């Protein structure tokens, strides 16, 4: 029997073999992901639990080669931050709009307060800098920030031991960070005597009143100054984007283009943002029923004007201005809307279509079929992963992260590192890649898969590296101190920001919950935030501050280490 089981013994004792390393990683990730699905007090921790299963397994003696763990950790971190950048990139710059600007200013209160608390403890001599950075990143539940800080620290001191202690502080403070975030929501709720249902209704009213969406409206021309004017002239008159897709003359529906002339009494079908409708009514004429432009004809007719949403998958039309494609002349259709990365907008002559865009085309059935062939609309092509472009972006990100940035008075140059470099490149590619013929499209499921895999590899590597140090810290008392410090770093800034958001920002409770959760990139607590506020608006506000928060959290740890390096050394 022992001989029959000898292979199993070898598998778990030959610690330098590839099979041993692979099975340990697989067990850590499997057990962590499985436990992460469990709901505890309304919270699911997801793949984050992999960190703790790695700690336990390494404490039991199942460790992996130090150099292997270092490579897997850094590679997993690169995959994670790059795919996050691709996801949040389109919304990164949009988050600085009016409402987003207020939310991000409130988020900065949290970040600055976190920094001030860490500096206070550091200059008071309460703990070494690297431990405080680890505790801070654990308190704000920000894994990419930990990875970036560890890499910067290792580059500066050349010794990985302090990076291991940093990770131990992160692991000890993480539970306190989660508890502090939940406690902050409860304190704000009861401090202001919040009625959750009333706040939910108020949030919904604000959302409906303040959200601009693309809509369509039929207007009957009554302005005599528009007589014999072309569609192009009318569009150039207004300082905002809108599209006139169809025109009704004496009951006949026609496809409108830039040269189509307008006469008083014509009915125009207009695609515009709903907050611009009043200005269009003032310029053109009164609203009327749009039923005459129904996409379902009352009688079968091959020339009936209708609309269809198709996906851009044909490389021949990608990354070119609409004005150069001559869509109407070549295909007999108009493009009225573009959906890209979940954001819908009205295109103009300078809009460049990108692979994966979902466009609304308007025309008769025959011409729409021609357009479908020209633009692709291939579901299969959408599912094909663009591996070359993915690793081109990662390569550029690594190169960017390695560039030293000298700062006067700082002993060593600052680097974006393996976390910051790929993150910045991914954000830029997802926003501007179409201008340089770089395909950044990744399906949502593929992005999530790569992101979660990268995060799982990173957390497993961290856990397997810090297990003994983590339990030693708990045994000696430092672990409990770190956990308490994590609660302070979490709770104090969140309460300051939460009270400011309520008293000055006039935010509703669901909005505050989303703001606080996003300020700590607290994805594990997001379901709880939505549940306690009984509103999905918490998730929307979380998304509004998440991109800039992620960037700030990654950079803050690195900057603190570099700026204080001389004193810490």
Coordinates of C-alpha atoms in Angstrom, one line a residue:
X1 CA 0.0 0.0 0.0
X2 CA 2.8 2.4 0.9
X3 CA 4.5 1.7 -2.4
X4 CA 1.3 2.4 -4.3
X5 CA 1.1 5.8 -2.5
X6 CA 4.7 6.6 -3.0
X7 CA 3.9 8.9 -6.0
X8 CA 1.6 11.0 -3.9
X9 CA 4.2 11.4 -1.2
X10 CA 6.8 12.5 -3.8
X11 CA 4.3 14.9 -5.3
X12 CA 4.0 16.8 -2.0
X13 CA 7.6 16.5 -0.8
X14 CA 9.7 17.3 -3.9
X15 CA 9.4 21.0 -3.4
X16 CA 11.5 22.0 -6.4
X17 CA 9.4 20.1 -8.9
X18 CA 7.1 21.9 -11.3
X19 CA 4.3 19.5 -10.4
X20 CA 4.6 20.4 -6.7
X21 CA 4.5 24.1 -7.4
X22 CA 1.5 23.8 -9.7
X23 CA -0.5 21.7 -7.3
X24 CA 0.2 24.0 -4.3
X25 CA -0.9 27.0 -6.3
X26 CA -4.0 25.1 -7.6
X27 CA -5.0 24.1 -4.0
X28 CA -4.5 27.6 -2.6
X29 CA -6.6 29.2 -5.4
X30 CA -9.3 26.5 -5.4
X31 CA -9.8 26.6 -1.6
X32 CA -9.7 30.3 -1.4
X33 CA -12.1 30.9 -4.3
X34 CA -14.5 28.3 -2.8
X35 CA -14.5 29.9 0.6
X36 CA -14.8 33.3 -1.0
X37 CA -18.2 32.4 -2.4
X38 CA -19.6 32.0 1.1
X39 CA -21.8 34.9 2.3
X40 CA -20.9 36.1 5.8
X41 CA -23.2 38.8 7.2
X42 CA -24.2 39.8 3.7
X43 CA -20.6 40.0 2.5
X44 CA -18.9 37.7 0.0
X45 CA -15.1 38.2 -0.1
X46 CA -14.5 36.5 -3.5
X47 CA -11.0 35.7 -4.6
X48 CA -9.5 37.8 -1.8
X49 CA -9.7 34.8 0.5
X50 CA -7.0 33.2 -1.6
X51 CA -4.5 35.4 0.3
X52 CA -5.5 33.8 3.6
X53 CA -5.6 30.2 2.3
X54 CA -2.1 30.8 1.0
X55 CA -1.0 32.0 4.4
X56 CA -2.5 29.0 6.2
X57 CA -1.0 26.5 3.7
X58 CA 2.4 28.0 3.9
X59 CA 2.3 28.1 7.7
X60 CA 1.6 24.3 7.5
X61 CA 4.9 23.9 5.7
X62 CA 3.8 23.8 2.1
X63 CA 6.0 26.6 0.6
X64 CA 7.2 27.2 -2.9
X65 CA 10.5 28.4 -4.3
X66 CA 11.1 32.1 -3.5
X67 CA 12.0 33.1 -7.1
X68 CA 9.1 31.2 -8.6
X69 CA 6.7 32.9 -6.2
X70 CA 8.2 36.3 -7.0
X71 CA 7.7 35.8 -10.7
X72 CA 4.2 34.5 -10.4
X73 CA 3.3 37.3 -8.1
X74 CA 4.6 40.0 -10.4
X75 CA 3.1 38.4 -13.5
X76 CA -0.3 38.0 -11.9
X77 CA -0.2 41.7 -10.7
X78 CA 0.5 42.8 -14.3
X79 CA -2.4 40.8 -15.7
X80 CA -4.7 42.2 -13.0
X81 CA -3.9 45.9 -13.3
X82 CA -3.7 45.8 -17.1
X83 CA -7.2 44.3 -17.5
X84 CA -8.5 46.7 -14.8
X85 CA -7.1 49.6 -16.9
X86 CA -8.9 48.3 -20.0
X87 CA -12.1 48.1 -18.1
X88 CA -12.1 51.5 -16.4
X89 CA -10.2 53.4 -19.1
X90 CA -13.3 54.7 -21.0
X91 CA -14.9 56.0 -17.8
X92 CA -11.6 57.3 -16.2
X93 CA -11.8 60.7 -17.9
X94 CA -15.6 60.8 -17.8
X95 CA -15.4 60.6 -14.0
X96 CA -14.1 64.2 -14.0
X97 CA -17.4 65.6 -15.2
X98 CA -19.5 67.8 -12.8
X99 CA -21.0 65.2 -10.5
X100 CA -18.0 62.9 -10.8
X101 CA -15.7 65.8 -9.9
X102 CA -17.5 66.3 -6.6
X103 CA -17.3 62.6 -5.8
X104 CA -13.7 62.4 -6.7
X105 CA -12.9 65.4 -4.5
X106 CA -14.6 63.6 -1.6
X107 CA -12.6 60.5 -2.4
X108 CA -9.4 62.6 -2.2
X109 CA -10.4 63.5 1.4
X110 CA -10.2 59.8 2.2
X111 CA -6.8 59.3 0.5
X112 CA -5.2 62.4 2.1
X113 CA -6.5 61.5 5.5
X114 CA -5.1 58.0 5.1
X115 CA -1.7 59.5 4.2
X116 CA -1.8 61.9 7.2
X117 CA -2.5 59.1 9.7
X118 CA 0.3 57.0 8.3
X119 CA 2.7 59.9 8.5
X120 CA 1.6 60.7 12.0
X121 CA 2.3 57.1 13.2
X122 CA 5.6 57.1 11.2
X123 CA 7.0 60.3 12.7
X124 CA 5.8 59.2 16.1
X125 CA 8.1 56.2 15.7
X126 CA 5.2 53.8 16.3
X127 CA 6.2 51.4 13.4
X128 CA 8.6 51.2 10.5
X129 CA 7.6 52.8 7.2
X130 CA 7.2 49.6 5.2
X131 CA 5.0 48.0 7.9
X132 CA 2.7 51.1 7.9
X133 CA 2.5 51.1 4.1
X134 CA 1.4 47.5 4.2
X135 CA -1.1 48.2 6.9
X136 CA -2.5 51.1 5.0
X137 CA -2.9 49.1 1.8
X138 CA -4.6 46.3 3.8
X139 CA -6.9 48.8 5.5
X140 CA -8.1 50.1 2.2
X141 CA -8.3 46.6 0.7
X142 CA -6.1 47.6 -2.3
X143 CA -4.1 44.7 -3.6
X144 CA -2.5 46.5 -6.6
X145 CA -1.2 49.2 -4.3
X146 CA 0.5 46.5 -2.1
X147 CA 2.2 45.0 -5.2
X148 CA 3.4 48.3 -6.4
X149 CA 4.8 49.3 -3.0
X150 CA 6.5 46.0 -2.5
X151 CA 8.3 46.3 -5.9
X152 CA 9.4 49.8 -5.2
X153 CA 10.7 48.9 -1.7
X154 CA 12.6 45.9 -3.1
X155 CA 14.2 48.0 -5.8
X156 CA 15.3 50.5 -3.2
X157 CA 16.7 48.2 -0.5
X158 CA 17.5 45.1 -2.5
X159 CA 16.2 42.9 0.2
X160 CA 12.8 41.2 0.0
X161 CA 12.4 40.7 3.7
X162 CA 10.9 44.1 4.3
X163 CA 8.5 43.4 1.4
X164 CA 7.4 40.2 3.2
X165 CA 6.8 42.1 6.4
X166 CA 4.8 44.7 4.4
X167 CA 2.6 41.9 3.1
X168 CA 2.1 40.5 6.6
X169 CA 0.9 43.9 7.7
X170 CA -1.5 44.0 4.7
X171 CA -2.9 40.6 5.6
X172 CA -3.3 41.6 9.3
X173 CA -5.0 44.9 8.5
X174 CA -7.3 43.6 5.8
X175 CA -10.1 42.2 8.1
X176 CA -10.0 45.5 10.1
X177 CA -10.3 47.4 6.8
X178 CA -13.5 45.5 5.9
X179 CA -15.0 45.8 9.4
X180 CA -14.1 49.5 9.5
X181 CA -15.8 50.2 6.1
X182 CA -19.0 48.4 7.2
X183 CA -18.9 50.2 10.6
X184 CA -18.6 53.6 8.8
X185 CA -21.8 52.9 6.8
X186 CA -23.7 52.0 10.0
X187 CA -22.4 55.0 11.9
X188 CA -23.5 57.4 9.2
X189 CA -26.9 55.7 8.8
X190 CA -27.7 56.1 12.5
X191 CA -25.9 59.4 13.1
X192 CA -28.2 61.1 10.6
X193 CA -31.3 59.0 11.4
X194 CA -31.5 58.0 7.8
X195 CA -34.7 56.4 6.4
X196 CA -33.4 54.0 3.8
X197 CA -36.6 53.8 1.8
X198 CA -36.9 57.6 1.6
X199 CA -33.3 58.0 0.6
X200 CA -33.8 55.4 -2.1
X201 CA -36.7 57.3 -3.5
X202 CA -34.8 60.6 -3.4
X203 CA -31.8 59.0 -5.1
X204 CA -34.1 57.7 -7.9
X205 CA -35.6 61.1 -8.4
X206 CA -32.2 62.7 -8.6
X207 CA -31.0 60.1 -11.0
X208 CA -33.9 60.6 -13.4
X209 CA -33.5 64.4 -13.2
X210 CA -29.8 64.6 -13.6
X211 CA -28.9 61.8 -16.0
X212 CA -28.5 62.6 -19.7
X213 CA -29.3 59.8 -22.0
X214 CA -29.5 59.5 -25.7
X215 CA -33.1 59.6 -26.8
X216 CA -35.1 60.2 -30.0
X217 CA -37.8 62.7 -30.6
X218 CA -40.0 63.7 -33.6
X219 CA -40.2 67.5 -34.3
X220 CA -42.4 69.2 -36.9
X221 CA -40.5 72.1 -38.6
X222 CA -42.3 75.4 -37.9
X223 CA -39.3 77.8 -37.9
X224 CA -39.5 79.7 -41.3
X225 CA -35.8 80.4 -41.2
X226 CA -35.1 76.7 -41.8
X227 CA -37.0 76.7 -45.1
X228 CA -34.7 75.1 -47.8
X229 CA -31.9 74.7 -45.2
X230 CA -29.9 71.4 -45.4
X231 CA -29.6 69.0 -42.6
X232 CA -25.8 69.8 -42.5
X233 CA -26.6 73.5 -42.1
X234 CA -29.0 72.8 -39.2
X235 CA -26.4 70.6 -37.5
X236 CA -23.7 73.2 -37.8
X237 CA -26.0 75.9 -36.3
X238 CA -26.2 74.1 -32.9
X239 CA -23.1 73.9 -30.6
X240 CA -23.8 70.3 -29.6
X241 CA -24.0 66.9 -31.3
X242 CA -27.3 65.5 -32.6
X243 CA -28.4 63.4 -35.5
X244 CA -31.4 63.8 -37.9
X245 CA -31.9 60.2 -39.1
X246 CA -35.2 60.3 -41.0
X247 CA -37.6 62.9 -42.4
X248 CA -41.3 62.7 -43.2
X249 CA -42.7 64.6 -46.2
X250 CA -46.4 64.3 -47.0
X251 CA -46.5 60.9 -45.3
X252 CA -43.4 59.6 -47.1
X253 CA -40.5 58.5 -44.9
X254 CA -37.0 59.3 -46.3
X255 CA -33.5 58.7 -45.0
X256 CA -31.9 62.0 -44.2
X257 CA -28.3 63.0 -45.0
X258 CA -26.2 66.1 -44.8
X259 CA -27.6 67.4 -48.2
X260 CA -31.3 66.8 -47.5
X261 CA -33.3 70.0 -47.6
X262 CA -35.9 70.8 -45.0
X263 CA -39.2 72.6 -45.5
X264 CA -41.7 74.0 -43.0
X265 CA -44.2 71.2 -42.1
X266 CA -41.6 68.4 -42.5
X267 CA -41.3 66.0 -39.5
X268 CA -37.7 65.2 -38.4
X269 CA -36.7 62.2 -36.3
X270 CA -33.9 63.5 -34.2
X271 CA -31.4 61.5 -32.0
X272 CA -30.0 63.7 -29.2
X273 CA -29.3 63.8 -25.5
X274 CA -32.5 64.4 -23.5
X275 CA -31.1 67.5 -21.8
X276 CA -30.7 69.1 -25.3
X277 CA -34.3 68.5 -26.4
X278 CA -35.6 71.9 -25.3
X279 CA -33.0 73.7 -27.3
X280 CA -33.9 71.7 -30.4
X281 CA -37.6 72.4 -29.9
X282 CA -36.9 76.2 -29.7
X283 CA -34.8 76.0 -32.9
X284 CA -36.9 73.6 -35.0
X285 CA -40.5 73.3 -33.9
X286 CA -42.9 71.5 -31.6
X287 CA -42.8 67.8 -30.7
X288 CA -45.1 65.4 -32.4
X289 CA -45.7 61.6 -32.4
X290 CA -42.8 59.5 -33.6
X291 CA -45.1 56.6 -34.4
X292 CA -44.9 57.3 -38.1
X293 CA -41.2 56.4 -37.9
X294 CA -41.9 53.0 -36.3
X295 CA -39.3 50.3 -37.1
X296 CA -42.2 47.9 -37.7
X297 CA -44.0 48.8 -41.0
X298 CA -47.7 48.4 -41.2
X299 CA -47.3 46.9 -44.6
X300 CA -44.4 44.9 -46.0
X301 CA -42.2 47.1 -48.1
X302 CA -38.5 46.6 -49.0
X303 CA -38.0 50.4 -49.0
X304 CA -39.3 50.9 -45.5
X305 CA -36.8 52.8 -43.3
X306 CA -35.9 50.9 -40.2
X307 CA -33.0 50.7 -37.8
X308 CA -30.7 47.9 -36.6
X309 CA -27.9 47.6 -34.1
X310 CA -24.7 45.9 -35.4
X311 CA -21.2 45.3 -34.1
X312 CA -18.1 46.6 -35.8
X313 CA -15.8 43.7 -36.5
X314 CA -14.5 44.5 -40.0
X315 CA -11.0 45.9 -39.9
X316 CA -11.5 47.9 -43.1
X317 CA -13.8 50.4 -41.3
X318 CA -12.0 50.6 -38.0
X319 CA -9.9 53.6 -36.9
X320 CA -11.2 55.8 -39.8
X321 CA -13.2 59.0 -39.5
X322 CA -16.8 58.7 -40.5
X323 CA -16.3 61.5 -42.9
X324 CA -13.8 59.5 -44.8
X325 CA -15.9 56.4 -44.9
X326 CA -18.8 58.1 -46.8
X327 CA -21.3 55.8 -45.0
X328 CA -24.4 57.3 -46.6
X329 CA -23.1 57.4 -50.2
X330 CA -21.5 54.0 -50.1
X331 CA -24.0 52.0 -48.1
X332 CA -27.2 54.0 -48.2
X333 CA -27.5 54.1 -44.3
X334 CA -26.9 56.6 -41.5
X335 CA -25.2 55.9 -38.2
X336 CA -27.3 57.5 -35.4
X337 CA -25.6 56.1 -32.2
X338 CA -22.5 54.4 -31.1
X339 CA -22.2 52.3 -27.9
X340 CA -18.6 51.9 -26.7
X341 CA -17.5 50.3 -23.4
X342 CA -21.0 50.8 -22.0
X343 CA -21.2 54.5 -23.0
X344 CA -23.6 55.6 -25.7
X345 CA -23.0 58.7 -27.7
X346 CA -23.9 60.5 -30.9
X347 CA -21.2 60.3 -33.5
X348 CA -20.0 63.2 -35.7
X349 CA -17.8 63.5 -38.8
X350 CA -14.6 63.1 -36.7
X351 CA -15.8 60.0 -34.8
X352 CA -13.5 56.9 -35.4
X353 CA -15.2 53.6 -35.2
X354 CA -13.3 51.0 -33.1
X355 CA -13.4 47.2 -33.1
X356 CA -16.3 46.0 -30.8
X357 CA -18.3 49.2 -31.2
X358 CA -22.1 48.7 -31.3
X359 CA -23.6 51.1 -33.8
X360 CA -27.2 51.9 -34.7
X361 CA -27.6 52.1 -38.5
X362 CA -30.8 53.5 -40.2
X363 CA -31.9 52.7 -43.7
X364 CA -34.1 50.3 -45.7
X365 CA -33.7 46.6 -45.4
X366 CA -31.6 46.1 -48.5
X367 CA -29.1 48.8 -47.6
X368 CA -28.9 47.6 -44.0
X369 CA -27.9 44.2 -45.2
X370 CA -25.1 45.8 -47.3
X371 CA -24.0 47.7 -44.2
X372 CA -24.0 44.6 -42.1
X373 CA -21.6 43.0 -44.6
X374 CA -19.4 46.1 -44.6
X375 CA -19.1 46.5 -40.8
X376 CA -18.9 42.8 -40.0
X377 CA -21.4 42.2 -37.2
X378 CA -19.6 38.9 -36.5
X379 CA -20.3 37.4 -33.0
X380 CA -17.5 34.9 -33.6
X381 CA -14.9 37.7 -34.2
X382 CA -16.0 39.4 -31.0
X383 CA -15.1 36.2 -29.0
X384 CA -11.7 35.8 -30.5
X385 CA -9.1 37.1 -28.0
X386 CA -6.6 39.6 -29.3
X387 CA -3.6 38.1 -27.6
X388 CA -1.0 40.0 -29.7
X389 CA -2.5 43.4 -28.8
X390 CA -2.9 42.4 -25.2
X391 CA 0.8 41.6 -24.7
X392 CA 1.8 44.5 -26.8
X393 CA 0.1 46.7 -24.3
X394 CA 1.6 44.9 -21.4
X395 CA 5.1 45.2 -23.0
X396 CA 4.6 49.0 -23.4
X397 CA 3.3 49.2 -19.8
X398 CA 6.4 47.4 -18.4
X399 CA 8.7 49.7 -20.4
X400 CA 6.8 52.8 -19.2
X401 CA 7.0 51.4 -15.6
X402 CA 10.7 51.0 -15.9
X403 CA 11.4 54.7 -16.9
X404 CA 13.0 56.5 -13.9
X405 CA 11.3 59.9 -13.2
X406 CA 13.7 62.1 -11.3
X407 CA 12.2 64.4 -8.6
X408 CA 14.3 67.2 -7.1
X409 CA 15.3 66.5 -3.5
X410 CA 14.4 62.8 -3.7
X411 CA 17.3 60.4 -3.4
X412 CA 16.1 58.0 -6.1
X413 CA 13.9 58.4 -9.2
X414 CA 10.3 57.4 -9.0
X415 CA 9.1 54.6 -11.2
X416 CA 5.5 53.6 -12.1
X417 CA 6.7 50.0 -11.7
X418 CA 5.0 46.8 -12.9
X419 CA 1.7 48.0 -11.5
X420 CA 1.5 51.6 -12.4
X421 CA 3.0 51.3 -15.9
X422 CA 0.6 48.7 -17.3
X423 CA -2.3 50.5 -15.6
X424 CA -1.5 53.8 -17.3
X425 CA -0.9 52.2 -20.7
X426 CA -4.2 50.2 -20.5
X427 CA -6.2 53.4 -19.6
X428 CA -4.6 55.3 -22.5
X429 CA -5.1 52.4 -25.0
X430 CA -8.7 51.9 -24.0
X431 CA -9.3 55.6 -24.5
X432 CA -7.2 56.5 -27.4
X433 CA -6.0 53.2 -28.9
X434 CA -8.4 53.5 -31.9
X435 CA -6.4 56.6 -33.1
X436 CA -3.3 54.5 -33.5
X437 CA -4.9 51.3 -34.9
X438 CA -4.4 49.4 -31.6
X439 CA -7.3 47.0 -31.0
X440 CA -8.0 47.0 -27.3
X441 CA -11.3 45.2 -27.4
X442 CA -11.7 42.4 -24.9
X443 CA -15.0 40.8 -24.2
X444 CA -16.4 41.3 -20.7
X445 CA -16.1 37.6 -19.8
X446 CA -12.6 37.4 -21.1
X447 CA -11.5 40.5 -19.2
X448 CA -13.0 39.2 -16.0
X449 CA -11.4 35.8 -16.4
X450 CA -7.9 37.2 -17.0
X451 CA -8.4 39.8 -14.2
X452 CA -9.5 37.2 -11.7
X453 CA -6.7 34.8 -12.7
X454 CA -4.1 37.5 -12.3
X455 CA -5.4 38.5 -8.9
X456 CA -5.6 34.9 -7.7
X457 CA -2.0 34.2 -8.8
X458 CA -0.8 37.4 -7.1
X459 CA -2.7 36.8 -3.8
X460 CA -1.6 33.1 -3.7
X461 CA 2.0 34.1 -4.1
X462 CA 1.7 36.8 -1.4
X463 CA 0.0 34.3 1.0
X464 CA 2.6 31.6 0.4
X465 CA 5.4 34.0 1.0
X466 CA 4.1 35.6 4.2
X467 CA 2.5 32.7 6.1
X468 CA 5.2 32.2 8.8
X469 CA 5.8 35.9 9.2
X470 CA 2.0 36.6 9.5
X471 CA 1.5 34.1 12.4
X472 CA 4.7 35.2 14.1
X473 CA 3.4 38.7 14.0
X474 CA 0.1 37.6 15.6
X475 CA 1.9 35.6 18.2
X476 CA 4.2 38.5 19.2
X477 CA 1.4 41.0 19.3
X478 CA 2.2 43.1 16.3
X479 CA -0.6 41.4 14.3
X480 CA -3.3 42.6 16.6
X481 CA -1.7 46.1 16.6
X482 CA -1.7 46.1 12.8
X483 CA -5.4 45.0 12.8
X484 CA -6.3 47.8 15.2
X485 CA -4.3 50.4 13.2
X486 CA -6.1 49.1 10.1
X487 CA -9.5 49.9 11.7
X488 CA -8.3 53.5 12.6
X489 CA -6.9 54.1 9.1
X490 CA -10.2 52.9 7.6
X491 CA -12.8 54.4 10.0
X492 CA -11.5 57.9 10.6
X493 CA -11.1 59.1 7.0
X494 CA -14.3 57.4 5.9
X495 CA -16.3 59.2 8.7
X496 CA -14.7 62.5 7.8
X497 CA -15.6 62.0 4.1
X498 CA -19.0 60.6 4.9
X499 CA -20.1 63.5 7.1
X500 CA -18.7 66.0 4.6
X501 CA -20.6 64.3 1.8
X502 CA -23.8 64.5 3.7
X503 CA -23.5 68.0 5.1
X504 CA -21.7 69.7 2.2
X505 CA -22.2 67.5 -0.8
X506 CA -25.9 66.8 0.1
X507 CA -25.4 63.2 -1.1
X508 CA -28.0 60.6 -0.3
X509 CA -27.3 57.4 1.7
X510 CA -26.9 55.1 -1.3
X511 CA -24.5 57.7 -2.9
X512 CA -22.5 57.9 0.3
X513 CA -22.2 54.1 0.5
X514 CA -21.0 53.9 -3.0
X515 CA -18.5 56.7 -2.5
X516 CA -17.0 55.2 0.7
X517 CA -16.8 51.7 -0.9
X518 CA -15.2 53.1 -4.0
X519 CA -12.7 55.2 -2.0
X520 CA -11.4 52.0 -0.6
X521 CA -11.7 50.0 -3.8
X522 CA -13.8 47.7 -1.5
X523 CA -15.3 45.3 -4.0
X524 CA -15.9 42.6 -1.4
X525 CA -18.1 45.1 0.6
X526 CA -20.0 46.5 -2.5
X527 CA -22.8 43.9 -2.3
X528 CA -23.3 44.8 1.3
X529 CA -23.3 48.6 0.4
X530 CA -26.1 47.9 -2.1
X531 CA -28.0 45.8 0.4
X532 CA -27.8 48.3 3.3
X533 CA -28.8 51.2 1.1
X534 CA -31.4 49.1 -0.8
X535 CA -30.2 50.7 -4.1
X536 CA -28.0 49.9 -7.0
X537 CA -27.0 53.6 -7.1
X538 CA -24.2 52.6 -4.6
X539 CA -22.6 50.5 -7.4
X540 CA -22.8 53.5 -9.8
X541 CA -21.1 55.9 -7.4
X542 CA -18.5 53.2 -6.7
X543 CA -17.7 53.0 -10.4
X544 CA -17.5 56.8 -10.6
X545 CA -14.6 57.0 -8.1
X546 CA -13.0 53.6 -8.7
X547 CA -10.8 54.5 -11.6
X548 CA -9.0 57.5 -10.0
X549 CA -9.0 55.7 -6.6
X550 CA -7.2 52.7 -8.1
X551 CA -4.6 55.0 -9.7
X552 CA -4.1 57.0 -6.5
X553 CA -3.8 53.9 -4.3
X554 CA -1.2 52.4 -6.5
X555 CA 0.9 55.6 -6.6
X556 CA 0.6 56.7 -3.0
X557 CA 2.5 53.8 -1.5
X558 CA 5.3 54.1 -4.0
X559 CA 5.6 57.9 -3.5
X560 CA 5.7 57.6 0.3
X561 CA 8.4 55.0 0.2
X562 CA 10.6 57.0 -2.2
X563 CA 10.1 60.4 -0.5
X564 CA 10.8 58.9 3.0
X565 CA 13.5 56.4 1.9
X566 CA 16.4 58.3 3.3
X567 CA 14.8 58.8 6.7
X568 CA 13.6 55.2 6.7
X569 CA 17.0 53.8 5.8

